[in-house]
CSV table of C-alpha atoms in Angstrom, one decimal:
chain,number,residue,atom,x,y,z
W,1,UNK,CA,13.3,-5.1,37.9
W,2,UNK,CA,14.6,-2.8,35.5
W,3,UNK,CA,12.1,-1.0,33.2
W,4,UNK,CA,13.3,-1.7,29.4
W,5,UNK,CA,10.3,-0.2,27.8
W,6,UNK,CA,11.6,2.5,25.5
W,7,UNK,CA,10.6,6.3,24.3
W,8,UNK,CA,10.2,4.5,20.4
W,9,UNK,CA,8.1,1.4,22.0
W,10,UNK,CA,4.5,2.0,21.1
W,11,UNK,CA,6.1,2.9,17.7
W,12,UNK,CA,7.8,-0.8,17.4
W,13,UNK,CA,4.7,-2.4,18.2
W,14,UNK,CA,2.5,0.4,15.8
W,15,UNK,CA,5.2,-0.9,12.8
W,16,UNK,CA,4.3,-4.7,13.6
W,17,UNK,CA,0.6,-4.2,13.1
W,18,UNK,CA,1.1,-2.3,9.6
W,19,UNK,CA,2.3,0.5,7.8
W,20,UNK,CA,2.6,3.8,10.2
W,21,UNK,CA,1.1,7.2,9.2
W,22,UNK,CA,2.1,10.9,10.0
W,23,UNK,CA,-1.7,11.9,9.3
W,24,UNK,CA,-3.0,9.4,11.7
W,25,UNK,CA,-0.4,10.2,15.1
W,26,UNK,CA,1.6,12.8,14.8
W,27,UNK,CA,3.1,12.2,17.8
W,28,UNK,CA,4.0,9.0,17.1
W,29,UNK,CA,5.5,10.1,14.0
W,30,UNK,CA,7.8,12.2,16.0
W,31,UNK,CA,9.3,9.8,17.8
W,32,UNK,CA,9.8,7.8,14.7
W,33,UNK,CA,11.8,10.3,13.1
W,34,UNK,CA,13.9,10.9,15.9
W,35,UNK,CA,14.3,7.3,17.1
W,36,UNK,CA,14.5,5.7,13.4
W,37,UNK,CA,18.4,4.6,14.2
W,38,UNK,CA,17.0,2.7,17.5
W,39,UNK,CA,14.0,1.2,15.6
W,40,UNK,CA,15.6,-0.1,12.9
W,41,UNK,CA,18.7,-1.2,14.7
W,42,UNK,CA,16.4,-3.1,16.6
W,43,UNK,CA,14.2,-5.3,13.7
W,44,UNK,CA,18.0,-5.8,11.8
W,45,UNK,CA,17.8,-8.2,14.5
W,46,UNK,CA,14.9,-10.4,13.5
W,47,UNK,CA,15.3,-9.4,9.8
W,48,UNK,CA,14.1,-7.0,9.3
W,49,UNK,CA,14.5,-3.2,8.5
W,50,UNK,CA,12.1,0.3,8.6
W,51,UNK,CA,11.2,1.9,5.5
W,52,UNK,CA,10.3,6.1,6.2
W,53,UNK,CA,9.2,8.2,3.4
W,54,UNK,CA,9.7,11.2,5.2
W,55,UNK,CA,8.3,13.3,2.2
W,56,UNK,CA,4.6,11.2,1.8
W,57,UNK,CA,4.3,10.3,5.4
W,58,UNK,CA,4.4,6.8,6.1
W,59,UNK,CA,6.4,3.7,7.4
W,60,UNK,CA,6.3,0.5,7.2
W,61,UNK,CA,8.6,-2.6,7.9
W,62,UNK,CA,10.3,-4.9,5.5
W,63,UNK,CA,12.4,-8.1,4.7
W,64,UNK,CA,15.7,-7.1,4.8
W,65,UNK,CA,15.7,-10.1,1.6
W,66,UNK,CA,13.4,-8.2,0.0
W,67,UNK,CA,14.9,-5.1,-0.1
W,68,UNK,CA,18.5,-6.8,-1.1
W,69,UNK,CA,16.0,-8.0,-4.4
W,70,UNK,CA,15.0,-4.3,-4.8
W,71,UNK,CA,18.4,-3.4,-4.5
W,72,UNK,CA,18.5,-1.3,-1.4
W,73,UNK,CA,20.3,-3.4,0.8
W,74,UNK,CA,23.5,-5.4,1.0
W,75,UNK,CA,23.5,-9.2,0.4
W,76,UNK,CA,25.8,-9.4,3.3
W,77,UNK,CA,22.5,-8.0,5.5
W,78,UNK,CA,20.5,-11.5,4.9
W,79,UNK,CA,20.3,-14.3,7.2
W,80,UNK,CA,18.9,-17.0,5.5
W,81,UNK,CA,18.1,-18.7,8.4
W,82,UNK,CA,15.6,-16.3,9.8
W,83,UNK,CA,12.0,-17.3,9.2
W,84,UNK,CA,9.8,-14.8,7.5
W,85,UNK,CA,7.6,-12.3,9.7
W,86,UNK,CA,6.5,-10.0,6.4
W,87,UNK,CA,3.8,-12.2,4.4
W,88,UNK,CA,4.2,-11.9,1.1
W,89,UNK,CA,0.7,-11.4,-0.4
W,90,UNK,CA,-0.1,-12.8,-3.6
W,91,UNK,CA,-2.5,-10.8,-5.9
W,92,UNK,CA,-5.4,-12.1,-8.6
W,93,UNK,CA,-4.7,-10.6,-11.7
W,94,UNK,CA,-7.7,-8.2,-11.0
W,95,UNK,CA,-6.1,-6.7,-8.1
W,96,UNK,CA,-2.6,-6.3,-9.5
W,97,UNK,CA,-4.3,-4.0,-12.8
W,98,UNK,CA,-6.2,-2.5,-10.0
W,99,UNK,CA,-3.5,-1.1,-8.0
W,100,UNK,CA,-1.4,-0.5,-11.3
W,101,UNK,CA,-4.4,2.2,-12.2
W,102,UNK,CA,-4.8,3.7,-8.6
W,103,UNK,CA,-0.6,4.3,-8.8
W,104,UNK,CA,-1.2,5.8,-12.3
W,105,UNK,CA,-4.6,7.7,-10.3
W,106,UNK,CA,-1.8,8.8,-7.7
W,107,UNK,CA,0.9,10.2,-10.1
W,108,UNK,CA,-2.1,12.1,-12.2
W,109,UNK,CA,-3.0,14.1,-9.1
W,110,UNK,CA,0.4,14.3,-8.0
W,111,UNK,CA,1.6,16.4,-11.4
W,112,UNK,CA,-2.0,18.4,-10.5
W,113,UNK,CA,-2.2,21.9,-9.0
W,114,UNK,CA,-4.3,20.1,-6.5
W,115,UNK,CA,-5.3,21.6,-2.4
W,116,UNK,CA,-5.7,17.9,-0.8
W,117,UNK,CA,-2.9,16.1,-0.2
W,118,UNK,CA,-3.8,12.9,-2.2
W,119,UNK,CA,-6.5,11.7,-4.6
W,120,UNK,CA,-10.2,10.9,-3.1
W,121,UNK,CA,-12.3,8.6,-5.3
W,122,UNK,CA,-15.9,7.0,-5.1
W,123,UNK,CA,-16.6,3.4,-5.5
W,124,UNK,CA,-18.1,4.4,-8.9
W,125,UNK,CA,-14.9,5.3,-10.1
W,126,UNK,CA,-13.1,2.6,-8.9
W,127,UNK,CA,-15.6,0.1,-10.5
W,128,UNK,CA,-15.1,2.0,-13.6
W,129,UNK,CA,-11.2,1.7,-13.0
W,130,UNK,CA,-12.0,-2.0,-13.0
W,131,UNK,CA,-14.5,-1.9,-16.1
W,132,UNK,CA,-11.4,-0.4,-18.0
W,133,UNK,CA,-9.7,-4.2,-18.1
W,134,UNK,CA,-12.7,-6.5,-17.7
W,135,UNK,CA,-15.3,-7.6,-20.4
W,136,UNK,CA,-18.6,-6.4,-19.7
W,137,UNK,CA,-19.7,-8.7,-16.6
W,138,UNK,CA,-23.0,-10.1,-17.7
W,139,UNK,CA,-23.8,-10.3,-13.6
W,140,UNK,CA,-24.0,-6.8,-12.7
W,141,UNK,CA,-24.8,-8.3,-9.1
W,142,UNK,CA,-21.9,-10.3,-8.8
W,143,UNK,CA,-19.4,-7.6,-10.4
W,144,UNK,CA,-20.7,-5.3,-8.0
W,145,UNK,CA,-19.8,-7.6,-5.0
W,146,UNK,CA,-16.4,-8.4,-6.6
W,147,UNK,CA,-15.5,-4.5,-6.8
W,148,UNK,CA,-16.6,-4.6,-2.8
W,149,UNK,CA,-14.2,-7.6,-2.1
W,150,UNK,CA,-11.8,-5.7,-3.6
W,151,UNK,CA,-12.4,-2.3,-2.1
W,152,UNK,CA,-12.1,-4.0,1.5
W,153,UNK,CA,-9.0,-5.9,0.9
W,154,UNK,CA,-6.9,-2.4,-0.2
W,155,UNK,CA,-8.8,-0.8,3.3
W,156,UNK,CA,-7.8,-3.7,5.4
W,157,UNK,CA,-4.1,-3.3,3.5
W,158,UNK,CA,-4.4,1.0,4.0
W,159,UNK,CA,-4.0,1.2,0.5
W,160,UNK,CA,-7.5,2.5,0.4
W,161,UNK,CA,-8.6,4.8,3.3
W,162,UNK,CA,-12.3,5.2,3.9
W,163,UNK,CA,-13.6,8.7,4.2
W,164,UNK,CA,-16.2,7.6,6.6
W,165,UNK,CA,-16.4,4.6,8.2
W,166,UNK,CA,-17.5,0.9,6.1
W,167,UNK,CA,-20.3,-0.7,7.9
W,168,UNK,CA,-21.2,-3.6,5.9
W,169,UNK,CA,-18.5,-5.1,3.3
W,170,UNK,CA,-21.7,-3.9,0.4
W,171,UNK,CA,-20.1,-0.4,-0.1
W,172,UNK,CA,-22.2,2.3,-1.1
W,173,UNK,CA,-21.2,4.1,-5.4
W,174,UNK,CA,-20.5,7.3,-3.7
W,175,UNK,CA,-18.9,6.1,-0.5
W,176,UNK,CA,-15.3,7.9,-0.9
W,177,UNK,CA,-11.7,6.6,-0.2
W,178,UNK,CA,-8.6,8.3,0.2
W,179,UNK,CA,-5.8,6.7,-1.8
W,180,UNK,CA,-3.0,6.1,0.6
W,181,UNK,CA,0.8,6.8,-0.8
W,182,UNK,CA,2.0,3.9,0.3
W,183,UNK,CA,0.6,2.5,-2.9
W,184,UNK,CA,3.8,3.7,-4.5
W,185,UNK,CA,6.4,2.1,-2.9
W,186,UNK,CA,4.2,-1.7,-3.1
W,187,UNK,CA,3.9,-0.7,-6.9
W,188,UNK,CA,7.7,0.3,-8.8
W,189,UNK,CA,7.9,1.7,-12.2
W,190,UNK,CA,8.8,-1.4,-13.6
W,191,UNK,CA,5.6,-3.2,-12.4
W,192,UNK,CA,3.6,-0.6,-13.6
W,193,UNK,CA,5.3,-0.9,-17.1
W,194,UNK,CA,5.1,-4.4,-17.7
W,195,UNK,CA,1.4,-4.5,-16.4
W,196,UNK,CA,0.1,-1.3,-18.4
W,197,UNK,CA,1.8,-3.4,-21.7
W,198,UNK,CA,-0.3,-6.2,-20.3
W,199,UNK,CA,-3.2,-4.0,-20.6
W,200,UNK,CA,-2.7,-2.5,-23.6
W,201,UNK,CA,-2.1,-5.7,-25.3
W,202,UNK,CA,-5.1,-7.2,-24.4
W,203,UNK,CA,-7.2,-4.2,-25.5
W,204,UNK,CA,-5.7,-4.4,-28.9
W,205,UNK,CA,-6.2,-8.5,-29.5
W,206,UNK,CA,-9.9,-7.5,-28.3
W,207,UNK,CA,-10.3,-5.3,-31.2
């Protein structure tokens, strides 16, 4: 029986499950770098293509439809008879100002003469995040639980990385999270544009 398990494998299978790190295997990394022809010549097949930004550290699979809408890929790439593997998820409106702040968190410490190599905030500052387009919730209770839901939904997505491990989905004010970069590529310059306006517009009919 011949063996067709290849050197780039476990990386295949790592890239189905969700987006791949350089901080969290570096081996793996490695081989994705140095196989990233093979790899992506092999999910063209079912669809799909590998997204590497080399200079963050992180991969992660997409439509090869998607892309084509982003303008990255060729129309004459997309078989519309394919079925989807990549979910699209759709976000409450809460979640899409949330992650339009934690990009604009991102690019603040990224023009920063900062040691770490991305931002670290506390749930306290991520429920303030949320306080900053939100009416004052007259259920501290229940906005407290809603900031959690949150929270766990961007760690389950690795746009949020815990610093130490979540053991009850009630999150502690000062538990920290690393905010991953991948948060950059899910949220463009445009996005962030037309949902700052959003924001801004809403603040001034408030006043």
């Amino acid at each position: 029986m011949v063996n067709t398990v290849q050197e780039w494998s476990k990386a295949a299978i790592l890239l189905l499950k969700g987006p791949v790190y350089e901080n969290d295997d570096r081996k793996i990394w490695a081989i994705l770098l140095r196989c990233r022809e093979n790899i992506d010549n092999y999910f063209r097949v079912i669809g799909l293509h590998v997204l590497i930004e080399e200079e963050d550290g992180y991969a992660y699979l997409e439509q090869i439809k998607d892309s084509v809408e982003k303008g990255m890929e060729s129309e004459e790439e997309v078989d519309e008879t394919l079925p989807r593997l990549i979910r699209k998820i759709p976000f409450s409106y809460k979640m899409s100002m949330l992650l339009v702040l934690l990009r604009q968190e991102m690019d603040k410490f990224s023009s920063s003469m900062n040691e770490s190599s991305y931002p670290i905030l506390h749930k306290r500052e991520i429920m303030g995040l949320v306080k900053s387009f939100t009416k004052e919730a007259s259920d501290q209770t229940k906005f407290n639980s809603d900031v959690d839901n949150m929270i766990n939904k961007l760690v389950e997505l690795t746009y949020l990385k815990p610093k130490e491990k979540l053991l009850s989905s009630k999150i502690s004010d000062e538990a920290e999270f690393e905010l991953s970069p991948i948060i950059k590529s899910k949220i463009n310059a445009n996005v962030m544009k037309e949902m700052l306006e959003k924001l801004n517009k809403n603040e001034e009919e408030e006043k």
